[in-house]
Tab-separated table of C-alpha atoms in Angstrom:
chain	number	residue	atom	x	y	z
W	1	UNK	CA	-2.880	27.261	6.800
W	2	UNK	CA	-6.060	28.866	8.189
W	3	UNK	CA	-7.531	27.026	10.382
W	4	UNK	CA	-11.285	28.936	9.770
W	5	UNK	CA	-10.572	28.215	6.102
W	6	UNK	CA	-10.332	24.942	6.697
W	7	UNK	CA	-13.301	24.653	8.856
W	8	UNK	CA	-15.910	27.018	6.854
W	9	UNK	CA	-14.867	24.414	3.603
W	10	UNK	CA	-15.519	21.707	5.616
W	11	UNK	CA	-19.008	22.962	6.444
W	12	UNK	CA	-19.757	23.919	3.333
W	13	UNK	CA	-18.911	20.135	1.941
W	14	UNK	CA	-20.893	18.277	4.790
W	15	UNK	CA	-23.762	20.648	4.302
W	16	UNK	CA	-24.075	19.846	0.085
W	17	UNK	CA	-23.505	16.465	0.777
W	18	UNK	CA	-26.101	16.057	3.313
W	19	UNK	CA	-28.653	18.125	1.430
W	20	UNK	CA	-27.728	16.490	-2.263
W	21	UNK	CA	-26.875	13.226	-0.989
W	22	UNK	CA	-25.814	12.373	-5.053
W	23	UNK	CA	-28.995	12.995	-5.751
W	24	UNK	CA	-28.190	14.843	-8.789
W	25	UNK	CA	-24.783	13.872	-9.472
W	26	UNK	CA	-24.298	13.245	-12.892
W	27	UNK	CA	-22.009	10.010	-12.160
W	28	UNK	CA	-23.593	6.419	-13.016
W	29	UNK	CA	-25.393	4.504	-11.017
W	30	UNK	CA	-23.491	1.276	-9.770
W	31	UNK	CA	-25.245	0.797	-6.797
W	32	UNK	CA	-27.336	-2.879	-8.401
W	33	UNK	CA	-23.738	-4.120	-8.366
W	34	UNK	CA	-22.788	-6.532	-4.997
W	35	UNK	CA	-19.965	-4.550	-3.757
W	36	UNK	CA	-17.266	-5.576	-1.457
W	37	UNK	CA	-14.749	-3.581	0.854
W	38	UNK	CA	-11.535	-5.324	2.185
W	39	UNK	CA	-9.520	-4.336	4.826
W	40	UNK	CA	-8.520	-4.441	8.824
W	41	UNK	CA	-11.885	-3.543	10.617
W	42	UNK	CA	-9.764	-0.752	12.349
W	43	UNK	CA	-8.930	0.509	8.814
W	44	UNK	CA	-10.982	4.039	8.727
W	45	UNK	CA	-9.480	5.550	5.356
W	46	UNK	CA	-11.600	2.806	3.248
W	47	UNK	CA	-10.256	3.917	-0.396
W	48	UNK	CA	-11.506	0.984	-2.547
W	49	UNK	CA	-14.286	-1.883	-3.215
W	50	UNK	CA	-14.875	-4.216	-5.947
W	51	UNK	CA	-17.708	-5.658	-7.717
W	52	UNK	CA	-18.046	-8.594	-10.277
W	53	UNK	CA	-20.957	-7.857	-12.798
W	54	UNK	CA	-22.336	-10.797	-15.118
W	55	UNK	CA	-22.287	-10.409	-18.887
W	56	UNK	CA	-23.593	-12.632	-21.473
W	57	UNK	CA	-21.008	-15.428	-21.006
W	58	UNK	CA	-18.228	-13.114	-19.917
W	59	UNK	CA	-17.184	-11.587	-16.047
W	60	UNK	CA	-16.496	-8.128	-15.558
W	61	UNK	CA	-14.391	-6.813	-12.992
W	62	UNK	CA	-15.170	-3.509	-11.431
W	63	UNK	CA	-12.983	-1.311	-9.014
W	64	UNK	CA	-14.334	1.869	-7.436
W	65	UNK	CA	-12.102	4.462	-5.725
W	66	UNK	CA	-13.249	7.086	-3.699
W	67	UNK	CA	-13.562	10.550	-5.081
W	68	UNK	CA	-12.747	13.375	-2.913
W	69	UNK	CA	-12.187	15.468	-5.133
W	70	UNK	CA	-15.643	15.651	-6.193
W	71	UNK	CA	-16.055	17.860	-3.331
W	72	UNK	CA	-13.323	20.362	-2.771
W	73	UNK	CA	-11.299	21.648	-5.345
W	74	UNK	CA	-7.858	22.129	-5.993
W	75	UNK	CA	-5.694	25.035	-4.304
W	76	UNK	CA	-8.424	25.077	-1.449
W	77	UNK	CA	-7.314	25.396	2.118
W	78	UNK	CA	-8.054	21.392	2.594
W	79	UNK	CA	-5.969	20.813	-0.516
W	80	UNK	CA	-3.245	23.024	0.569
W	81	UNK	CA	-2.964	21.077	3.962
W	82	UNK	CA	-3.323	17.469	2.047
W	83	UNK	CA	-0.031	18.785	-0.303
W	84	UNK	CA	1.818	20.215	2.584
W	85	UNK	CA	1.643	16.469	4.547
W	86	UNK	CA	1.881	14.181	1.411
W	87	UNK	CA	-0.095	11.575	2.763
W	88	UNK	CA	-1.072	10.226	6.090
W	89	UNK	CA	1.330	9.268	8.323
W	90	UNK	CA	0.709	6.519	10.783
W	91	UNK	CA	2.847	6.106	13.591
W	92	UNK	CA	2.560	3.536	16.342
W	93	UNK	CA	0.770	5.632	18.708
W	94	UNK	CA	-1.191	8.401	16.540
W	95	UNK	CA	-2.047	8.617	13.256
W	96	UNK	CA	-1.856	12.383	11.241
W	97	UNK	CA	-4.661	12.123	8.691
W	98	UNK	CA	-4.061	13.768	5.327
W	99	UNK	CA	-7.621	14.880	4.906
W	100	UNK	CA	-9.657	15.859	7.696
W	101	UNK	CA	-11.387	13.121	10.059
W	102	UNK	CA	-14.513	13.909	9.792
W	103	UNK	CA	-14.817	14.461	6.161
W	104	UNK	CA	-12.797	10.825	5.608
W	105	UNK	CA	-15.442	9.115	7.395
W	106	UNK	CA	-19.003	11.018	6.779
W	107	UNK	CA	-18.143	11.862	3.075
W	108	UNK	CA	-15.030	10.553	1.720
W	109	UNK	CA	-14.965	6.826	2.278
W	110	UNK	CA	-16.448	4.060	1.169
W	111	UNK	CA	-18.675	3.275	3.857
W	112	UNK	CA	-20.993	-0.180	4.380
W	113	UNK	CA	-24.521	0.234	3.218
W	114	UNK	CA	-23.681	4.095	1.651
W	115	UNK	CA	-23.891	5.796	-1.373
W	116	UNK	CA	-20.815	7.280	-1.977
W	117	UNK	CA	-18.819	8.809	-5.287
W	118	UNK	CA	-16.063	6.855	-7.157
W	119	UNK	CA	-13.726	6.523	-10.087
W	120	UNK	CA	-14.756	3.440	-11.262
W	121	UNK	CA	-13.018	1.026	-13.815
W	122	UNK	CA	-14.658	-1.884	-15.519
W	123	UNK	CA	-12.159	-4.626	-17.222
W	124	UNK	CA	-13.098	-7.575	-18.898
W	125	UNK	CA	-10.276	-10.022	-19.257
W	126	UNK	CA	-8.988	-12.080	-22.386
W	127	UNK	CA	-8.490	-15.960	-21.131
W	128	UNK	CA	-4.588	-15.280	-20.941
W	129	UNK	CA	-5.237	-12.507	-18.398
W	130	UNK	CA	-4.792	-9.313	-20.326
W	131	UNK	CA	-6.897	-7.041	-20.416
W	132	UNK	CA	-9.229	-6.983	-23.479
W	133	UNK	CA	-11.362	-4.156	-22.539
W	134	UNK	CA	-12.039	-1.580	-20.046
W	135	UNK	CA	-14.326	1.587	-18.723
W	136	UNK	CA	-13.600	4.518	-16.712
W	137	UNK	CA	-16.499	5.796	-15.895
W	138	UNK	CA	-17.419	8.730	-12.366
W	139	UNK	CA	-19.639	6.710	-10.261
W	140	UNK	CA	-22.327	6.329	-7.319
W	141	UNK	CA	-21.755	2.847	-5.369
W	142	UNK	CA	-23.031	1.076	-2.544
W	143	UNK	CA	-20.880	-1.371	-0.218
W	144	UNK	CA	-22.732	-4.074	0.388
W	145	UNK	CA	-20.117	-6.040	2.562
W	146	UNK	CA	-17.097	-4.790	4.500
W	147	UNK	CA	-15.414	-7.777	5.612
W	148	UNK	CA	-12.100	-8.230	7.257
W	149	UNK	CA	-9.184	-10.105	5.405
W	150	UNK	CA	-10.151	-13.353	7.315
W	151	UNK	CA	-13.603	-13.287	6.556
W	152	UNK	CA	-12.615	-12.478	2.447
W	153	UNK	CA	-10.553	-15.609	2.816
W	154	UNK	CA	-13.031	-17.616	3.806
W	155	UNK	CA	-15.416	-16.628	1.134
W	156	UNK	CA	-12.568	-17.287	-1.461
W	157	UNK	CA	-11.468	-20.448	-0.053
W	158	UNK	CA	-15.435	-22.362	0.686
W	159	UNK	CA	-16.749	-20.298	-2.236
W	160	UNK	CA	-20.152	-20.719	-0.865
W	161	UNK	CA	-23.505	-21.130	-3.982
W	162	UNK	CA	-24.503	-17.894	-2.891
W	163	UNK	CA	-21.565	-16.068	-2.272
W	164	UNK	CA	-19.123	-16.825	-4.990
W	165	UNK	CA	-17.931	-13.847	-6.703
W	166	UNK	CA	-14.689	-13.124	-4.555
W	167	UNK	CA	-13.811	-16.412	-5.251
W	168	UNK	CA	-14.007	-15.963	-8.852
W	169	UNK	CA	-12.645	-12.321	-8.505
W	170	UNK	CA	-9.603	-14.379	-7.147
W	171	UNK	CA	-8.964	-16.636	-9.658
W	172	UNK	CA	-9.350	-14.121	-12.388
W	173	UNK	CA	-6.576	-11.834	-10.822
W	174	UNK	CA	-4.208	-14.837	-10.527
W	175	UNK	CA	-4.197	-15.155	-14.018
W	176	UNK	CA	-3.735	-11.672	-14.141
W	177	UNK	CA	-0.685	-11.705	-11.817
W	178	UNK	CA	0.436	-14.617	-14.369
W	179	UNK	CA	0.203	-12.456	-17.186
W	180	UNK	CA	2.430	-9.801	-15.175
W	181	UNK	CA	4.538	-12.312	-14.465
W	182	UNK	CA	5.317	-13.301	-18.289
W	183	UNK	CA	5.909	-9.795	-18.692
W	184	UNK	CA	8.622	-9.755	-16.307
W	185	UNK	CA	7.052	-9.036	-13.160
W	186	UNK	CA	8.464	-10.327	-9.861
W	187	UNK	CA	6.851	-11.556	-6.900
W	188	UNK	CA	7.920	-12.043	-3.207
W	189	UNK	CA	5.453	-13.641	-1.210
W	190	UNK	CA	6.596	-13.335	2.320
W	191	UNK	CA	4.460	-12.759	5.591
W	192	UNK	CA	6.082	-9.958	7.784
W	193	UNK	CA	6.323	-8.482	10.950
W	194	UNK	CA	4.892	-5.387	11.992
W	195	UNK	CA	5.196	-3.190	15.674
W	196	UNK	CA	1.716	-2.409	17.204
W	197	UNK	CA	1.487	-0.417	20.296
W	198	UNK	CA	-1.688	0.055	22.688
W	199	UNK	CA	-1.196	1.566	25.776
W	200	UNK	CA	2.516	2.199	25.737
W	201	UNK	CA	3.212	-1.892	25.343
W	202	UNK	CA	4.641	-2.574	21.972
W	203	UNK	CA	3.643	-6.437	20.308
W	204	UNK	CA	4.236	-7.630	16.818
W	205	UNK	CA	1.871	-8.742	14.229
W	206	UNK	CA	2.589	-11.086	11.970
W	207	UNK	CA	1.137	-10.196	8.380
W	208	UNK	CA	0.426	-13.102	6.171
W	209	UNK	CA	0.098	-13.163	2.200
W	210	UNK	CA	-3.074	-14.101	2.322
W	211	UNK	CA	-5.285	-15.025	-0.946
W	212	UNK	CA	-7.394	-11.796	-0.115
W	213	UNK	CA	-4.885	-9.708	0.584
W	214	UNK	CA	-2.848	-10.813	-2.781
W	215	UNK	CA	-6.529	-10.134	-4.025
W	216	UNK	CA	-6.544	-6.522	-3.233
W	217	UNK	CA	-3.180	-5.916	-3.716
W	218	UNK	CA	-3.307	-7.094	-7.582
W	219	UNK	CA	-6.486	-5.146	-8.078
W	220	UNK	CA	-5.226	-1.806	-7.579
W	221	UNK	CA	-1.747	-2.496	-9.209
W	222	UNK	CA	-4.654	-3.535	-12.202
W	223	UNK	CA	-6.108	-0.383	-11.690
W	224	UNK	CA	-2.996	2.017	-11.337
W	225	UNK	CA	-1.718	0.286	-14.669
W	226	UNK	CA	-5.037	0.736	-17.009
W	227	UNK	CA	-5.091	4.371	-15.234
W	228	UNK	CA	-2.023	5.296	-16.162
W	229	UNK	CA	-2.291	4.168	-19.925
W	230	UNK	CA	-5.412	5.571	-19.673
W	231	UNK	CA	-3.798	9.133	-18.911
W	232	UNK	CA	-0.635	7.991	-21.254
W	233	UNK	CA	-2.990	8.205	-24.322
W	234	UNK	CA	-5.221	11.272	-23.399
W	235	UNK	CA	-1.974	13.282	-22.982
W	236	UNK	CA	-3.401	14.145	-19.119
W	237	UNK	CA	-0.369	15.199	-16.591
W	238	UNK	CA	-0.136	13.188	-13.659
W	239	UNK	CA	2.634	11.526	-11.658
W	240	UNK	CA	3.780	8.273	-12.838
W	241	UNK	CA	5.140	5.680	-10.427
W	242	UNK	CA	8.426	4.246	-12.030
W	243	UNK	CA	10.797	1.811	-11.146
W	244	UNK	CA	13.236	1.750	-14.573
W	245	UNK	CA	16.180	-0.467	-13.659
W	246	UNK	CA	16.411	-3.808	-12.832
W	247	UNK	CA	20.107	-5.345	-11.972
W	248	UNK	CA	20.353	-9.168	-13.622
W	249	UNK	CA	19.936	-11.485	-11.069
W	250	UNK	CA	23.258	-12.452	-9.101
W	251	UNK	CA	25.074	-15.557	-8.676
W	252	UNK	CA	24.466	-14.698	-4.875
W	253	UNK	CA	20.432	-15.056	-5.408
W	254	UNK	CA	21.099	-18.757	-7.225
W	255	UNK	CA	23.573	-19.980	-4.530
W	256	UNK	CA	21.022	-19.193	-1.601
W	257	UNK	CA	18.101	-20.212	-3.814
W	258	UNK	CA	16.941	-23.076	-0.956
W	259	UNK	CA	17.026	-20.349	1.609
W	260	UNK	CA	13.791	-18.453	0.935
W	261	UNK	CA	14.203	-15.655	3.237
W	262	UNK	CA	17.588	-14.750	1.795
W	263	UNK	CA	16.341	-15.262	-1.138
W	264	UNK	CA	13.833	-12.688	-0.892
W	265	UNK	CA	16.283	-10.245	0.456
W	266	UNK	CA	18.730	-10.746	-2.313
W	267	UNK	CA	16.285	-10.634	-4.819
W	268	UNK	CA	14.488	-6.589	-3.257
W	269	UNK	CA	18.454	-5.828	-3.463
W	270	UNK	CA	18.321	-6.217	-6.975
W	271	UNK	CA	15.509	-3.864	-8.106
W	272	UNK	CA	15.750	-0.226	-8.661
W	273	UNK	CA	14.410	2.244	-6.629
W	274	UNK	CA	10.530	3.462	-7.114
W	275	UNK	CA	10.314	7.000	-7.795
W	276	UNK	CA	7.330	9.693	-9.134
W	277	UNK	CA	7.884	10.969	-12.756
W	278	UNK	CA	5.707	13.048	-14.895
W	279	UNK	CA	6.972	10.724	-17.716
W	280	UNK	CA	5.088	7.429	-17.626
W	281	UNK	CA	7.865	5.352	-17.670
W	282	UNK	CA	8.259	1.372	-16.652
W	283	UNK	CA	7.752	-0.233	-13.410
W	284	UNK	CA	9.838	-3.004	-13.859
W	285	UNK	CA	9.078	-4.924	-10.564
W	286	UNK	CA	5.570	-5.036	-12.038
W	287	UNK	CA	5.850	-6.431	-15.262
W	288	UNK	CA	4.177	-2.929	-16.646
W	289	UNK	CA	4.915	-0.379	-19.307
W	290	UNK	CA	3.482	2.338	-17.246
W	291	UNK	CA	1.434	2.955	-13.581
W	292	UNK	CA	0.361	4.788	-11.342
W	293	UNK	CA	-0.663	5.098	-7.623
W	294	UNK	CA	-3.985	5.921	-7.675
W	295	UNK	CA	-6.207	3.814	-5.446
W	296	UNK	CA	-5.246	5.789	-1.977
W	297	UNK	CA	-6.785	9.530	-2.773
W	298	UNK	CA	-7.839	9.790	1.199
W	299	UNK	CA	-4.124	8.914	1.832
W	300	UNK	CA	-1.558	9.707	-0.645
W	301	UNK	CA	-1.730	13.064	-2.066
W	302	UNK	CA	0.074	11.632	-5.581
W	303	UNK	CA	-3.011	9.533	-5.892
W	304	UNK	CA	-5.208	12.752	-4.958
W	305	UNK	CA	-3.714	14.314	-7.856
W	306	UNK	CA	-4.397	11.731	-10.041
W	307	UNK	CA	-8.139	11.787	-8.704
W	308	UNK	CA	-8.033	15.162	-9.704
W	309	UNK	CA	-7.469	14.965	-13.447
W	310	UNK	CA	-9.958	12.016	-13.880
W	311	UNK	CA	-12.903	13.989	-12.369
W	312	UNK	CA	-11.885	17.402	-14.736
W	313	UNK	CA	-11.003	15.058	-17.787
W	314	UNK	CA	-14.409	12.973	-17.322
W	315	UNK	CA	-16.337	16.573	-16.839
W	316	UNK	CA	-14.533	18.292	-20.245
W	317	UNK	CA	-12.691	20.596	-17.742
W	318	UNK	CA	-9.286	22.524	-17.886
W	319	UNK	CA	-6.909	19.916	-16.173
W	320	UNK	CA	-3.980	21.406	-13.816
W	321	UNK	CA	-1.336	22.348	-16.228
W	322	UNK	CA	1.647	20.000	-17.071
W	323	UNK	CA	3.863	22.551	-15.010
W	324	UNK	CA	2.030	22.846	-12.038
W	325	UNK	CA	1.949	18.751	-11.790
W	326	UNK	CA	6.020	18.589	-12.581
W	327	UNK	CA	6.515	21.023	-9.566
W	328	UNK	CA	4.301	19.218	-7.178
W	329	UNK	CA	5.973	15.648	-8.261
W	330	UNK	CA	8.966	16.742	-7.205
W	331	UNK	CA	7.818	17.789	-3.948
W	332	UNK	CA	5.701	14.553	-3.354
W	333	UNK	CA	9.358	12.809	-3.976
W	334	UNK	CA	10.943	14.807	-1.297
W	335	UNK	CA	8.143	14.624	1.179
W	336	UNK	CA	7.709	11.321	0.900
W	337	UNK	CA	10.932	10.527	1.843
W	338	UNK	CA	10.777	12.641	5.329
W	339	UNK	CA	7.429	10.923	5.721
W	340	UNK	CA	8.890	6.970	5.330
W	341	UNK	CA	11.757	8.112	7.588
W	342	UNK	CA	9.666	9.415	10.570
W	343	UNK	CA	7.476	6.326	10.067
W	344	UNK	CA	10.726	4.081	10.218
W	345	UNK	CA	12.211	5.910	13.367
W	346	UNK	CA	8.949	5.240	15.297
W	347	UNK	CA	8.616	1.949	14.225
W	348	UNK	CA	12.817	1.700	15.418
W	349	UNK	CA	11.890	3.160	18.701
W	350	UNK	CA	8.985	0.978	19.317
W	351	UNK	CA	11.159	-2.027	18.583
W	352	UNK	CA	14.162	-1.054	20.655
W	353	UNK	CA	11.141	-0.752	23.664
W	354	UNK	CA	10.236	-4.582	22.340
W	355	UNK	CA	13.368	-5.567	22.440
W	356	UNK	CA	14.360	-4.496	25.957
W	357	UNK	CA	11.093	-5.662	27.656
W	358	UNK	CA	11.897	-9.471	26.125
W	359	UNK	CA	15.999	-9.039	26.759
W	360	UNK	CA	15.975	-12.087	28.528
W	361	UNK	CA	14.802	-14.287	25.378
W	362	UNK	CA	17.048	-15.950	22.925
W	363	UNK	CA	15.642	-15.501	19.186
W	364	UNK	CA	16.597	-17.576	16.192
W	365	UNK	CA	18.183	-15.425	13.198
W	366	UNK	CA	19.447	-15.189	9.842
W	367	UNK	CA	22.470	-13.036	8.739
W	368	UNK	CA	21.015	-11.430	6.018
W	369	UNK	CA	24.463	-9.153	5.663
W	370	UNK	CA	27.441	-7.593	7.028
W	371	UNK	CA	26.818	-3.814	6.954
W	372	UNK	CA	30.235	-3.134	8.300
W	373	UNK	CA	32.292	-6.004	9.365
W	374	UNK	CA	35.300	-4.456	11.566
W	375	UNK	CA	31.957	-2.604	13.500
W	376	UNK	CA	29.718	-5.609	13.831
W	377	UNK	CA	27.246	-4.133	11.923
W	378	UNK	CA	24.346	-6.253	10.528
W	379	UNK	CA	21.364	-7.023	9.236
W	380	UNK	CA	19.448	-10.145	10.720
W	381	UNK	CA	16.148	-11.612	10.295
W	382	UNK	CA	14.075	-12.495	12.913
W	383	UNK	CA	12.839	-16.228	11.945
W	384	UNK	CA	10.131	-16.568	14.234
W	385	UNK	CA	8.763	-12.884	14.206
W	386	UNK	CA	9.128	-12.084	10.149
W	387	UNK	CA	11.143	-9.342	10.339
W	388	UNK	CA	14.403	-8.032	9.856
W	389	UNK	CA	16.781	-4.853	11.511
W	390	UNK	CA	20.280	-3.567	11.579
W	391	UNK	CA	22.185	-3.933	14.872
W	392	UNK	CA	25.433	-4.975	16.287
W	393	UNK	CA	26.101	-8.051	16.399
W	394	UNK	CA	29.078	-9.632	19.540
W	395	UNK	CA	30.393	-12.547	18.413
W	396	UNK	CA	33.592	-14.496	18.489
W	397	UNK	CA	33.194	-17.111	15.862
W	398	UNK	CA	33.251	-16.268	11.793
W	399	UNK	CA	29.614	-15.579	10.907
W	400	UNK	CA	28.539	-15.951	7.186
W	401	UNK	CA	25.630	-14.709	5.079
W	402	UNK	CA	22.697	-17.025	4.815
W	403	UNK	CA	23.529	-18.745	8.163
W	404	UNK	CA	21.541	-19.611	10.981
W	405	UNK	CA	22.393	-19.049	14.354
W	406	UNK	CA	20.729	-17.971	17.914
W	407	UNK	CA	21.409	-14.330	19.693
W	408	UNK	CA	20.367	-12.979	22.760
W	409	UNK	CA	19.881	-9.032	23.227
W	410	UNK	CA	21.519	-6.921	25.003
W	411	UNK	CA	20.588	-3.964	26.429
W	412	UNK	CA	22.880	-0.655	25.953
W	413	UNK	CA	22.290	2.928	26.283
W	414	UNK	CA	21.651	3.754	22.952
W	415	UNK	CA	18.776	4.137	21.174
W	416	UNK	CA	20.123	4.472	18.068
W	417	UNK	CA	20.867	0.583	17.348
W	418	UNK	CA	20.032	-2.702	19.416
W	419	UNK	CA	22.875	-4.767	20.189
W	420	UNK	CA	22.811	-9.024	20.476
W	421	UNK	CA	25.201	-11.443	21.479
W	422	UNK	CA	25.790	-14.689	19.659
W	423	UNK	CA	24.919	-17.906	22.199
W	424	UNK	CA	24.673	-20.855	19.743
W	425	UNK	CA	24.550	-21.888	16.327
W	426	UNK	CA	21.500	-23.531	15.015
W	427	UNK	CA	21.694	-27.256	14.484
């Protein structure tokens, strides 16, 4: 890709947006509404925001997504870059952005105390928490507050007089997740462990399932699901996120029931695989007939594409043919996969690096399952870290699934898989 290209349409966008400044966009104003941003402070794609607005004796949620495709259009140089990566790839020491840096942050996202361009939906929510009605309309918003996961927990938790709405915004999505959950849907609430590395010395960070982050997550699966019936019913092409089958739930998952984490690990081995279609087929996992990824357009380029057809479908324009969207789906499957393999591999690496630099510490595991037996091959959880890896496992006593146990690593030449001893079982 031309690099020029790239840079002249980058010019061109910065220089309309700072002389327009939405100005005379056509979109509607939301900017009255109190608008909220959640995420890590050292998040700089900032895709999404929510509002509650106030009506007679009813609440209406609002979710606004950034728009970048109100500024450059499809088969430009930007757009042929953003295809060619898939989606931004963020490794433990650099980060490959899917749309250019300086567009993400002075245009693109949603930025505190800015006007900025969304695809905003408005739902208003029967008592059960379906959905009894809903908007879709192109948009002009204002963040109000960008607050960090533990400062949206806060609000939600104290629900302060003046300072109530994510609190409210929270309650109304849990009987939303209900509702999913009547319809099948499956939840595992689990905190996790993730590798972060600054300056070459790799830590982990425990991620909990906090109320605000179960906040934002069932807001955009809301969103991706009234999207994609949305496009369902106006016959527009777009890629459909679809998880089909489900296996019945094993006599494995009712035995270990009193063993959360195993329980959680029996119960992800049951669900299909999640997978782009252009037929908007069920996501079982969900609970939903249909959905979509949508609410990452700065990120994922199958949300992009999505971002696409809203802004030609709300504007009467001709939307990229059915054809062009099956071909690209197919590609956004492939790529995707290269792209959650490098991410893995780094975030192997780094943890092989972890591992070594604390060899001397004993950690307290679960056998989650034999891989290969005869080899020693395994997959144990990490109790006090939240997270689990394959390795090879020395030991001389009969290990089964689901126990408990403590290992100590040891350190071999081989990057390719860590390697722990057995020194106790737990009491």
């Amino acid at each position: 890709m031309c690099n020029k290209e790239i840079d002249n349409e980058i010019k061109d966008i910065i220089s309309t947006f700072k002389q327009t400044n939405n100005i005379d966009s056509p979109a509607e104003d939301l900017t009255h509404l109190k608008t909220y941003s959640i995420d890590d402070y050292q998040t700089f794609e900032i895709d999404d925001a929510i509002s509650l607005e106030k009506i007679s004796y009813q609440y209406k949620l609002w979710i606004h997504i950034a728009s970048p495709t109100s500024y450059f259009e499809y088969q430009s140089a930007i757009d042929k870059k953003a295809r060619k990566l898939n989606s931004t790839v963020y490794l433990s020491t650099n980060t490959y952005y899917m749309l250019p840096e300086i567009l993400i942050n002075d245009v693109f996202s949603l930025s505190n105390n800015e006007k900025r361009e969304s695809v905003s939906l408005g739902v208003i929510f029967n008592e059960d928490g379906s959905v009894a009605s809903t908007e879709i309309v192109q948009s002009i918003i204002k963040v109000n507050f960008r607050l960090n996961y533990t400062e949206a927990d806060e609000l939600i938790d104290y629900a302060p007089k003046e300072e109530e709405d994510l609190s409210i915004i929270s309650e109304i999505l849990q009987r939303r997740k209900c509702w999913r959950k009547n319809s099948g849907a499956m939840e595992i609430l689990e905190s996790y462990g993730k590798i972060i590395v600054k300056d070459n010395n790799p830590t982990i960070k425990i991620i909990d399932p906090t109320l605000s982050r179960q906040l934002i997550s069932e807001a955009m699966i809301l969103y991706g699901n009234v999207i994609s019936n949305f496009t369902k019913v106006n016959k527009i092409p777009v890629p459909y996120r679809v998880q089909q089958s489900i296996d019945k739930v094993s006599k494995d998952i009712i035995q270990y029931s009193d063993n959360n984490v195993l329980y959680n690990f029996l119960l992800k081995r049951t669900m299909g695989k999640s997978y782009y279609s252009i037929k908007p087929l069920p996501h079982k996992s969900l609970g939903l007939t249909s959905y979509l990824h949508c609410t990452s357009p700065i990120r994922r380029y199958a949300d992009l594409l999505v971002n696409y057809q809203l802004n030609r479908y709300l504007n009467n324009k001709e939307l990229i043919s059915k054809d062009d969207v099956e071909q690209m789906t197919i590609q956004i499957n492939n790529q995707g996969r290269e792209n959650i393999m490098r991410y893995r591999d780094d975030q192997k690496h780094w943890l092989i690096q972890w591992f070594k630099k604390n060899s001397i510490k004993e950690y307290n595991v679960i056998l989650l399952n034999w891989i290969n037996k005869y080899k020693n091959i395994c997959n144990l959880y990490f109790i006090e870290y939240h997270f689990s890896t394959i390795c090879n496992l020395k030991s001389k006593k009969n290990l089964n699934i689901g126990e408990s146990f403590n290992v100590q690593n040891i350190v071999y030449n081989n990057d390719d898989i860590i390697y722990f001893e057995l020194i106790s079982l737990s009491k």
